[in-house]
PDB file of C-alpha atoms in Angstrom:
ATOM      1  CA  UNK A   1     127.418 124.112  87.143  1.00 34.00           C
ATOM      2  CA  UNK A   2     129.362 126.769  86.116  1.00 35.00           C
ATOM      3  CA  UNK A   3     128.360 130.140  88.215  1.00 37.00           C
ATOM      4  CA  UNK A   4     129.323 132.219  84.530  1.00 38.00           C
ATOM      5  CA  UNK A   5     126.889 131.840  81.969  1.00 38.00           C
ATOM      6  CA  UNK A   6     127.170 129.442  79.469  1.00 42.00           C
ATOM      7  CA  UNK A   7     129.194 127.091  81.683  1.00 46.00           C
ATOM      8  CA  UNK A   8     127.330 124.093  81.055  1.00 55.00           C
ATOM      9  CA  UNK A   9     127.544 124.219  77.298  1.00 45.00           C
ATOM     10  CA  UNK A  10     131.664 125.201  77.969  1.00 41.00           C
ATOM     11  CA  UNK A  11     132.244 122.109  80.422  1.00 53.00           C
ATOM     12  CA  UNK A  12     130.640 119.846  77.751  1.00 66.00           C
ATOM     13  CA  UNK A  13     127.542 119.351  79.565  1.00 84.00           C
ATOM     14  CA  UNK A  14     123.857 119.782  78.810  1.00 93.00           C
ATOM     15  CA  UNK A  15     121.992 123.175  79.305  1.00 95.00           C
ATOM     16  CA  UNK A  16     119.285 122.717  82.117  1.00 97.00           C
ATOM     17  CA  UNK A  17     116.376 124.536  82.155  1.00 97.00           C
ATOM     18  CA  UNK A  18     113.702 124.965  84.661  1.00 97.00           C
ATOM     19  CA  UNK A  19     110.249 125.118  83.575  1.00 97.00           C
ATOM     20  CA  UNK A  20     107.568 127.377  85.444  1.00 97.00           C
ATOM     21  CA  UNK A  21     104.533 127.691  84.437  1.00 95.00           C
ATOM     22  CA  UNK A  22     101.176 127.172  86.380  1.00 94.00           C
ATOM     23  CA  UNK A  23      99.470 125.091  83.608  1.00 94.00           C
ATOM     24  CA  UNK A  24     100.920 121.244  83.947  1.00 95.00           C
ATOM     25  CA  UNK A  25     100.049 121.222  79.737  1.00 94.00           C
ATOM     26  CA  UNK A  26     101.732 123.608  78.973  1.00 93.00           C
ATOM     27  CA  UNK A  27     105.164 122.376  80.997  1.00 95.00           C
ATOM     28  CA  UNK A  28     104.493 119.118  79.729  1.00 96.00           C
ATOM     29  CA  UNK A  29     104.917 120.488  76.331  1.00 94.00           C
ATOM     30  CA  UNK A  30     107.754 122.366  76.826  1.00 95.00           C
ATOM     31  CA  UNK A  31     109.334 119.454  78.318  1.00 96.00           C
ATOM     32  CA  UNK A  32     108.895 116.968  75.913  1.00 96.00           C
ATOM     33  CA  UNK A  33     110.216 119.840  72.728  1.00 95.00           C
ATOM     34  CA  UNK A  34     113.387 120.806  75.121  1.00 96.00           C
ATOM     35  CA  UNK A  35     114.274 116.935  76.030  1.00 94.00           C
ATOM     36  CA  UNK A  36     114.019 115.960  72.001  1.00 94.00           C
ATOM     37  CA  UNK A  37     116.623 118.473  71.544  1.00 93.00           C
ATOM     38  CA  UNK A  38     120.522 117.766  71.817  1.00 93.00           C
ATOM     39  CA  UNK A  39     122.430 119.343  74.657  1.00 94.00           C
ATOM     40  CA  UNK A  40     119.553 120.426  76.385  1.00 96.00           C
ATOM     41  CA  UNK A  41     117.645 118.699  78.898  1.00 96.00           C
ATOM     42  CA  UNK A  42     114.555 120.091  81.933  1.00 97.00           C
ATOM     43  CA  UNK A  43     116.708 120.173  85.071  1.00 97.00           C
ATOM     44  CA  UNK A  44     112.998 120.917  86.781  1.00 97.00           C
ATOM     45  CA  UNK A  45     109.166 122.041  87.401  1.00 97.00           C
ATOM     46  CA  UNK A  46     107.855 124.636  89.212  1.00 97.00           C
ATOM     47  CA  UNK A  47     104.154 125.837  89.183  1.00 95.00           C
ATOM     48  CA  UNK A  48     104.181 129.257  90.552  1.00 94.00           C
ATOM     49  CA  UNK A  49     107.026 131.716  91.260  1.00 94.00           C
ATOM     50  CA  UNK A  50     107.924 131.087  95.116  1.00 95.00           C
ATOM     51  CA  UNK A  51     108.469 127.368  93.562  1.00 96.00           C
ATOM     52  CA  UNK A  52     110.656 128.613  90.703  1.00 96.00           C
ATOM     53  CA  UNK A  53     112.924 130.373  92.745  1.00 96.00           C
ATOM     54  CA  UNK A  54     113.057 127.951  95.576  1.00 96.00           C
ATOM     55  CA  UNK A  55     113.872 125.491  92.870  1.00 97.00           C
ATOM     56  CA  UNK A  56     116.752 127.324  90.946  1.00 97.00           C
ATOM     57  CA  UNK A  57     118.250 127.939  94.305  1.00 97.00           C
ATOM     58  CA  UNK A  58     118.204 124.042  94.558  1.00 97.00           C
ATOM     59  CA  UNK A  59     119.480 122.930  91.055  1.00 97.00           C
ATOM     60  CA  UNK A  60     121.122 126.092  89.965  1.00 96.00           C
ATOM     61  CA  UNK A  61     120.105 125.937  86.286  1.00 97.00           C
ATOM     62  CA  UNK A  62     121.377 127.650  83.067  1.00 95.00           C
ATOM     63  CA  UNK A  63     118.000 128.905  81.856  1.00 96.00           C
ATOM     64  CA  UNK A  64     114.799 129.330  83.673  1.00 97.00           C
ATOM     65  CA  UNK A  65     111.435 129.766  81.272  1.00 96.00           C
ATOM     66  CA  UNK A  66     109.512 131.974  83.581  1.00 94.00           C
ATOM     67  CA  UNK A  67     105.624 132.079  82.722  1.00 92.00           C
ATOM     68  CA  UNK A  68     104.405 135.993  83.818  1.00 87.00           C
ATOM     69  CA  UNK A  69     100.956 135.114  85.553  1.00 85.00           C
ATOM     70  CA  UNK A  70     100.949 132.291  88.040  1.00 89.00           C
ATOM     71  CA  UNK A  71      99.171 132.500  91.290  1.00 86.00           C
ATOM     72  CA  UNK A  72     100.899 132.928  94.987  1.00 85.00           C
ATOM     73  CA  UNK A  73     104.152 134.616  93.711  1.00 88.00           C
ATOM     74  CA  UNK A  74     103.659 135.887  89.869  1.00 88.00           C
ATOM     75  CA  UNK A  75     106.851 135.924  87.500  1.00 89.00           C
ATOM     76  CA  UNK A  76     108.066 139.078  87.892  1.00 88.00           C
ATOM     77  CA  UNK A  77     108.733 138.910  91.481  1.00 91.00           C
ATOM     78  CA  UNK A  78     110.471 135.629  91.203  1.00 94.00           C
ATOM     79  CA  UNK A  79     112.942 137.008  88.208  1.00 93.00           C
ATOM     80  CA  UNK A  80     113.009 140.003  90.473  1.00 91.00           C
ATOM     81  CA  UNK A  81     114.299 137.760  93.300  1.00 94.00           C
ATOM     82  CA  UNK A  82     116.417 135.743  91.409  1.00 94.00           C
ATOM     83  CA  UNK A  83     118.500 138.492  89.429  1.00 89.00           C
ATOM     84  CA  UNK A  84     119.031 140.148  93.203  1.00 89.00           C
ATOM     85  CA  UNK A  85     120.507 137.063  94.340  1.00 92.00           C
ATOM     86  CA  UNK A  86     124.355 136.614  93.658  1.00 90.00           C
ATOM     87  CA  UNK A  87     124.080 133.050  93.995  1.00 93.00           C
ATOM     88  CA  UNK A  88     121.910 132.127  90.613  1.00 93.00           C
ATOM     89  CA  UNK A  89     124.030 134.850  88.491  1.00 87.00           C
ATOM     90  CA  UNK A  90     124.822 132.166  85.911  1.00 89.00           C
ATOM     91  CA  UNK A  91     120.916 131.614  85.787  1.00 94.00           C
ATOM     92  CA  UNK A  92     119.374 133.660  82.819  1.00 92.00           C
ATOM     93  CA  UNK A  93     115.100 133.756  82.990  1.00 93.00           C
ATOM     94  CA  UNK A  94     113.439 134.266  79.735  1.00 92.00           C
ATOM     95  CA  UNK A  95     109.498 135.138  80.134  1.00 89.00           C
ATOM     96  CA  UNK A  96     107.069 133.930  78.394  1.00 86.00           C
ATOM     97  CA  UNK A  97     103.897 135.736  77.960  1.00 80.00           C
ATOM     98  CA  UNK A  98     100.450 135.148  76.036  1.00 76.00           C
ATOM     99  CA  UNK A  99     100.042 138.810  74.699  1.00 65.00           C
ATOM    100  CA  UNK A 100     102.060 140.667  72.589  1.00 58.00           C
ATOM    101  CA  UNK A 101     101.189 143.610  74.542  1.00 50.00           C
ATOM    102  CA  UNK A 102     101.520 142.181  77.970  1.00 54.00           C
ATOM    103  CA  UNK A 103     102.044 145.417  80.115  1.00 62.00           C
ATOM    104  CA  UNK A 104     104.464 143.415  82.499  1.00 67.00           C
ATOM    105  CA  UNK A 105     107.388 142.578  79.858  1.00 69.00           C
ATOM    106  CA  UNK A 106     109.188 145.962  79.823  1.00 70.00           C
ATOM    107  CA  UNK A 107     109.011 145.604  83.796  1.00 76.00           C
ATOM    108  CA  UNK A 108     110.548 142.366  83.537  1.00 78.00           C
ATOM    109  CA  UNK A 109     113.819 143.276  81.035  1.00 74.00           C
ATOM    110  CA  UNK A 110     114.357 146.196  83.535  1.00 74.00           C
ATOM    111  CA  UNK A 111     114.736 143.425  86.235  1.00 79.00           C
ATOM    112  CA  UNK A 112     117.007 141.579  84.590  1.00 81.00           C
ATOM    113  CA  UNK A 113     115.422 138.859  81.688  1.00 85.00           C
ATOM    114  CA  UNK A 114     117.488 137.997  79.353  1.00 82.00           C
ATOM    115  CA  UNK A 115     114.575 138.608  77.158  1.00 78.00           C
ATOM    116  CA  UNK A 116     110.787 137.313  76.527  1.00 79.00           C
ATOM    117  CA  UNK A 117     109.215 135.409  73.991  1.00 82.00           C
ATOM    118  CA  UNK A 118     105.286 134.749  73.131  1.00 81.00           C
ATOM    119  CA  UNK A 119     104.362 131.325  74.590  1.00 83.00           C
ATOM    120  CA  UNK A 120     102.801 130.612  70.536  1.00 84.00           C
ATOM    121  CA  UNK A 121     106.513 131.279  69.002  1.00 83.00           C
ATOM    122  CA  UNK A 122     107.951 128.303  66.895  1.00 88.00           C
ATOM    123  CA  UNK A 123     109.685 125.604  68.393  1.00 91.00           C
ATOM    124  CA  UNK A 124     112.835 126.741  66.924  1.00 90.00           C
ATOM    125  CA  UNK A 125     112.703 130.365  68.054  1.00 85.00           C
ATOM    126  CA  UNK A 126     112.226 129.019  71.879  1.00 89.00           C
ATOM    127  CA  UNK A 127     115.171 126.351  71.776  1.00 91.00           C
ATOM    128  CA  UNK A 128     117.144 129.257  69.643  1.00 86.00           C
ATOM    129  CA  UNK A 129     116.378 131.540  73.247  1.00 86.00           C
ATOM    130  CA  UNK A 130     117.364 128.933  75.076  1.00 91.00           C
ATOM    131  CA  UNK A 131     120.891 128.477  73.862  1.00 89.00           C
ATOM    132  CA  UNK A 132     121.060 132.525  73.461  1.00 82.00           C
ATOM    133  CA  UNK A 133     120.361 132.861  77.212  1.00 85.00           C
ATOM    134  CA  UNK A 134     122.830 129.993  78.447  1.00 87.00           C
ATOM    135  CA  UNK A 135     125.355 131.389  76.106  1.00 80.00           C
ATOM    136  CA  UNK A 136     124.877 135.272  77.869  1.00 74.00           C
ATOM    137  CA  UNK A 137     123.172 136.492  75.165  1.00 69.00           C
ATOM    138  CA  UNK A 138     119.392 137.790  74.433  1.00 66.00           C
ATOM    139  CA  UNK A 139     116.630 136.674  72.467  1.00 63.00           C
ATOM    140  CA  UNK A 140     113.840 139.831  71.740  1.00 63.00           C
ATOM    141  CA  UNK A 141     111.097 139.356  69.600  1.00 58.00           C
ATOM    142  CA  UNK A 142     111.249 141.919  67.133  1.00 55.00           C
ATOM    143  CA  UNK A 143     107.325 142.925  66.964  1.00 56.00           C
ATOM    144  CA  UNK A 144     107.158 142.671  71.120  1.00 58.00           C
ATOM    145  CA  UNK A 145     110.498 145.069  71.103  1.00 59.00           C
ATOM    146  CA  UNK A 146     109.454 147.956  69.055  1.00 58.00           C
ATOM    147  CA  UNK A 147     105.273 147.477  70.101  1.00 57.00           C
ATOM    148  CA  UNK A 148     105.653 146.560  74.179  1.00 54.00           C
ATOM    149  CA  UNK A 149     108.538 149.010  75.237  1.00 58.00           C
ATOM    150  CA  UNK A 150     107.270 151.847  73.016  1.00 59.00           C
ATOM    151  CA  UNK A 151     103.448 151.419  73.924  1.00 56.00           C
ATOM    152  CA  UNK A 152     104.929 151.296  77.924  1.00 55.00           C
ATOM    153  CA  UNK A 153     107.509 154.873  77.384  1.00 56.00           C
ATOM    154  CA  UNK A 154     104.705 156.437  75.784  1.00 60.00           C
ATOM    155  CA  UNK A 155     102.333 156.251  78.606  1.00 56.00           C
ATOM    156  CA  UNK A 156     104.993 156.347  81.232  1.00 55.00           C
ATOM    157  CA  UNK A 157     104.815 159.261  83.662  1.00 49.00           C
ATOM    158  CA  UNK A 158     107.802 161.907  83.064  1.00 47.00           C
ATOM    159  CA  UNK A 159     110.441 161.714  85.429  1.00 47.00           C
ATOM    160  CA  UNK A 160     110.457 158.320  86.484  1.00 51.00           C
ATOM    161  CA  UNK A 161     113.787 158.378  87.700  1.00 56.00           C
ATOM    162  CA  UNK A 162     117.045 159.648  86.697  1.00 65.00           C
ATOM    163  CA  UNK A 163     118.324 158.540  83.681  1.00 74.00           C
ATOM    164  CA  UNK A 164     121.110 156.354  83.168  1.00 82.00           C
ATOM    165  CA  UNK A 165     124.630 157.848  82.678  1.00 88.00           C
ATOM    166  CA  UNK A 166     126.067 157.900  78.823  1.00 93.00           C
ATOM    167  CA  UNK A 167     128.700 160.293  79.235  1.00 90.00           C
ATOM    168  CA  UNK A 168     130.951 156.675  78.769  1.00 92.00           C
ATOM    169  CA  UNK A 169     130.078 156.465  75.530  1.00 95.00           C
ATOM    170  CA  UNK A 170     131.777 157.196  72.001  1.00 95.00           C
ATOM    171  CA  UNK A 171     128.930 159.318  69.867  1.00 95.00           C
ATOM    172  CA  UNK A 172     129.180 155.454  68.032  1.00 96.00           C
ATOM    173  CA  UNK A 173     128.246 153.518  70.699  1.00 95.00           C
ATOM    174  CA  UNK A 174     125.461 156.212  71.248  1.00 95.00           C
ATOM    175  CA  UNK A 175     124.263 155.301  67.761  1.00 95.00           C
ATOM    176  CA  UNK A 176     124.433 151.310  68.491  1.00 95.00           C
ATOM    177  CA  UNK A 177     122.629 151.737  71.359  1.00 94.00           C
ATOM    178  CA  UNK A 178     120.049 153.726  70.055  1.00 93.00           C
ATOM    179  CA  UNK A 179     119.741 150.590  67.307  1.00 91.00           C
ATOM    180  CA  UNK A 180     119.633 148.043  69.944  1.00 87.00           C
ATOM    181  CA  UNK A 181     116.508 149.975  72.023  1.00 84.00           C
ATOM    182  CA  UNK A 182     115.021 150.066  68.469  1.00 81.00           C
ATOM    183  CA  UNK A 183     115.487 146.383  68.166  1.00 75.00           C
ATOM    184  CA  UNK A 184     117.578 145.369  65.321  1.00 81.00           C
ATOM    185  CA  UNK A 185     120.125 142.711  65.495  1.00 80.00           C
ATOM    186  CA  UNK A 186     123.649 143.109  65.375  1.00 84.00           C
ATOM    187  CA  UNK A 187     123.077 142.299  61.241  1.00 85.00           C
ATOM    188  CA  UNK A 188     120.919 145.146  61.016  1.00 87.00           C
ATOM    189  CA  UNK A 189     122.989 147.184  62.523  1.00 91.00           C
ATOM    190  CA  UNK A 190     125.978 146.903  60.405  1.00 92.00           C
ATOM    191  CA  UNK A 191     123.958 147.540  57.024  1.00 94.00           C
ATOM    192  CA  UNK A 192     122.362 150.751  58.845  1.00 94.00           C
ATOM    193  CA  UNK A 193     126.065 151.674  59.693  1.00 95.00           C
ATOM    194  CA  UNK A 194     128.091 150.270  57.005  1.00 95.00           C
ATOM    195  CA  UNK A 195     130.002 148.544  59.008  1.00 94.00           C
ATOM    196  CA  UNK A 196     131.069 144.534  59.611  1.00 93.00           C
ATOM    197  CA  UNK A 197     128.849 142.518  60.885  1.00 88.00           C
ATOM    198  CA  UNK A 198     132.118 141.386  63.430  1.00 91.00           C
ATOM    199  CA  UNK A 199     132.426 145.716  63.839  1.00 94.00           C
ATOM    200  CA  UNK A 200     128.382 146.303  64.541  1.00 92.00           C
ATOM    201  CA  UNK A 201     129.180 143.246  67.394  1.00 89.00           C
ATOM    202  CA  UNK A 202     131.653 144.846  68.716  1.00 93.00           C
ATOM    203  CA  UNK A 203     130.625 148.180  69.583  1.00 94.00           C
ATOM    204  CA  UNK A 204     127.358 146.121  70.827  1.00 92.00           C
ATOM    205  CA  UNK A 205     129.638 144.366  73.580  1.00 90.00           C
ATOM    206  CA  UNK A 206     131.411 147.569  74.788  1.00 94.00           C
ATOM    207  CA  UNK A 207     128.289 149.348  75.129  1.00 95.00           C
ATOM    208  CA  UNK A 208     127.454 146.398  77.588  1.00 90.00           C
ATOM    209  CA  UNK A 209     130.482 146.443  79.368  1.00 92.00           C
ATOM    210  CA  UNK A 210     130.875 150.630  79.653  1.00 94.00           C
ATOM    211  CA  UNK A 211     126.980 150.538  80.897  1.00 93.00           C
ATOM    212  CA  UNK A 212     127.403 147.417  83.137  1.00 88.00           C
ATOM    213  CA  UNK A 213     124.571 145.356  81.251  1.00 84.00           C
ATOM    214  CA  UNK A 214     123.902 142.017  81.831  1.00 74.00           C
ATOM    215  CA  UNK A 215     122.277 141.595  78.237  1.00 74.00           C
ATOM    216  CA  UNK A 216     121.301 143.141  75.386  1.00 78.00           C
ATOM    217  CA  UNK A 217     118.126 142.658  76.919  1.00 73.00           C
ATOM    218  CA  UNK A 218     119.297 145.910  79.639  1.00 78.00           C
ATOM    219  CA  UNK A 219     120.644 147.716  76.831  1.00 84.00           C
ATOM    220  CA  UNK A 220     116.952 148.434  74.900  1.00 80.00           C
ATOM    221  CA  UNK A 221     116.064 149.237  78.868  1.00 79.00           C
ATOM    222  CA  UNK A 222     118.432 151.993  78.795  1.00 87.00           C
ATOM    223  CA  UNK A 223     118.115 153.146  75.646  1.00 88.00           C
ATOM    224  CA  UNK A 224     114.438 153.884  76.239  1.00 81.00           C
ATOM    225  CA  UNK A 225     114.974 155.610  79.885  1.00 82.00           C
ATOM    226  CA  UNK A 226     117.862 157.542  78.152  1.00 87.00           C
ATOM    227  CA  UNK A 227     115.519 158.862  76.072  1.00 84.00           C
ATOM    228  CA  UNK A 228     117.613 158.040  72.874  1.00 87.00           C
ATOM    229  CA  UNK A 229     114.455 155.798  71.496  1.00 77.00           C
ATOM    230  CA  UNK A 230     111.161 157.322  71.628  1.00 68.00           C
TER     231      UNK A 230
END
């Protein structure tokens, strides 16, 4: 595999995705929607963190679907351990959680998911995350965006480290990025703006790049702790 993201799908090959989740019924489900779906197929199992990690070091996969409470090692630590490691950057984790309001998402975009979805969503809005991750892109639900991170800055404590460095930016890409952390897509950002859909994507992807993001995922991160989205 490809070490960039998105390799597999740009060599002509399937996108793998490890499974980890502590319930077998739940994997088994996943397993049997990903494998009825063209170009994708499970490249693994894992039923608690240590295992996922251990196991993406193995197989290297495109996508990782990392359940947030498993016993032994829970998810966060294992995305924590896997975006440190320079050998699975082409692996993107998306959690899934139960609750809407699960207190650990916003911890687990600022370690580096390429987003989170509730474990209930359709069948179509997981694969669609799926080839949005392996293709280095994000998928946030839109009710979890604006409810999770705003419920967590609220009742964060004041001065919880510096706060990230703008001073790159165009007073444009300030406003983009103050549209991402409030979680509208790229669409909603060019009828906001009155600008191109093409434009609105643009200025998204030099935001990334000036603020060395690894997803839009990062960018509602730093929005929030830039205090540009309250």
């Amino acid at each position: 595999m490809s070490g960039a993201a998105g390799g597999a799908e740009a060599a002509g090959g399937p996108v793998r995705v490890v499974l980890a989740d502590d319930q077998a019924l739940v994997r088994m489900g996943l397993r049997v929607l990903i494998e009825e779906e063209d170009g994708l197929e499970v490249a693994g199992e894992a039923a608690d963190g240590r295992e996922a990690v251990d196991l993406a070091r193995r197989v290297r996969p495109d996508v990782l679907l990392m359940d947030v409470r498993m016993p032994e090692v829970d998810g966060i630590r294992a995305l924590k351990e896997i975006a440190s490691d320079p050998e699975l950057s082409g692996t993107r984790v998306v959690v899934l959680t139960t609750f809407e309001l699960d207190e650990y998402v916003f911890e687990a975009l600022r370690a580096g998911a390429a987003g989170f979805l509730i474990k209930d969503s359709p069948p179509e809005e997981l694969l669609r995350a799926i080839r949005l991750a392996a293709e280095g892109g994000s998928l946030l639900s839109p009710s979890v965006t604006r409810r999770v991170i705003s419920a967590f800055t609220s009742s964060a404590p004041a001065g919880g480290g510096p706060r990230p460095d703008l001073g790159g930016l165009t007073e444009r890409e300030r406003e983009v990025l103050a549209l991402v952390g409030e979680g509208l897509s790229n669409g909603e950002i060019a009828e906001r703006l009155f600008v191109s859909p093409a434009t609105a994507r643009t200025h998204v992807s030099r935001t990334m790049v000036k603020l060395h993001a690894r997803d839009r995922a990062q960018l509602v991160v730093i929005a929030y702790r830039s205090g540009l989205v309250r």
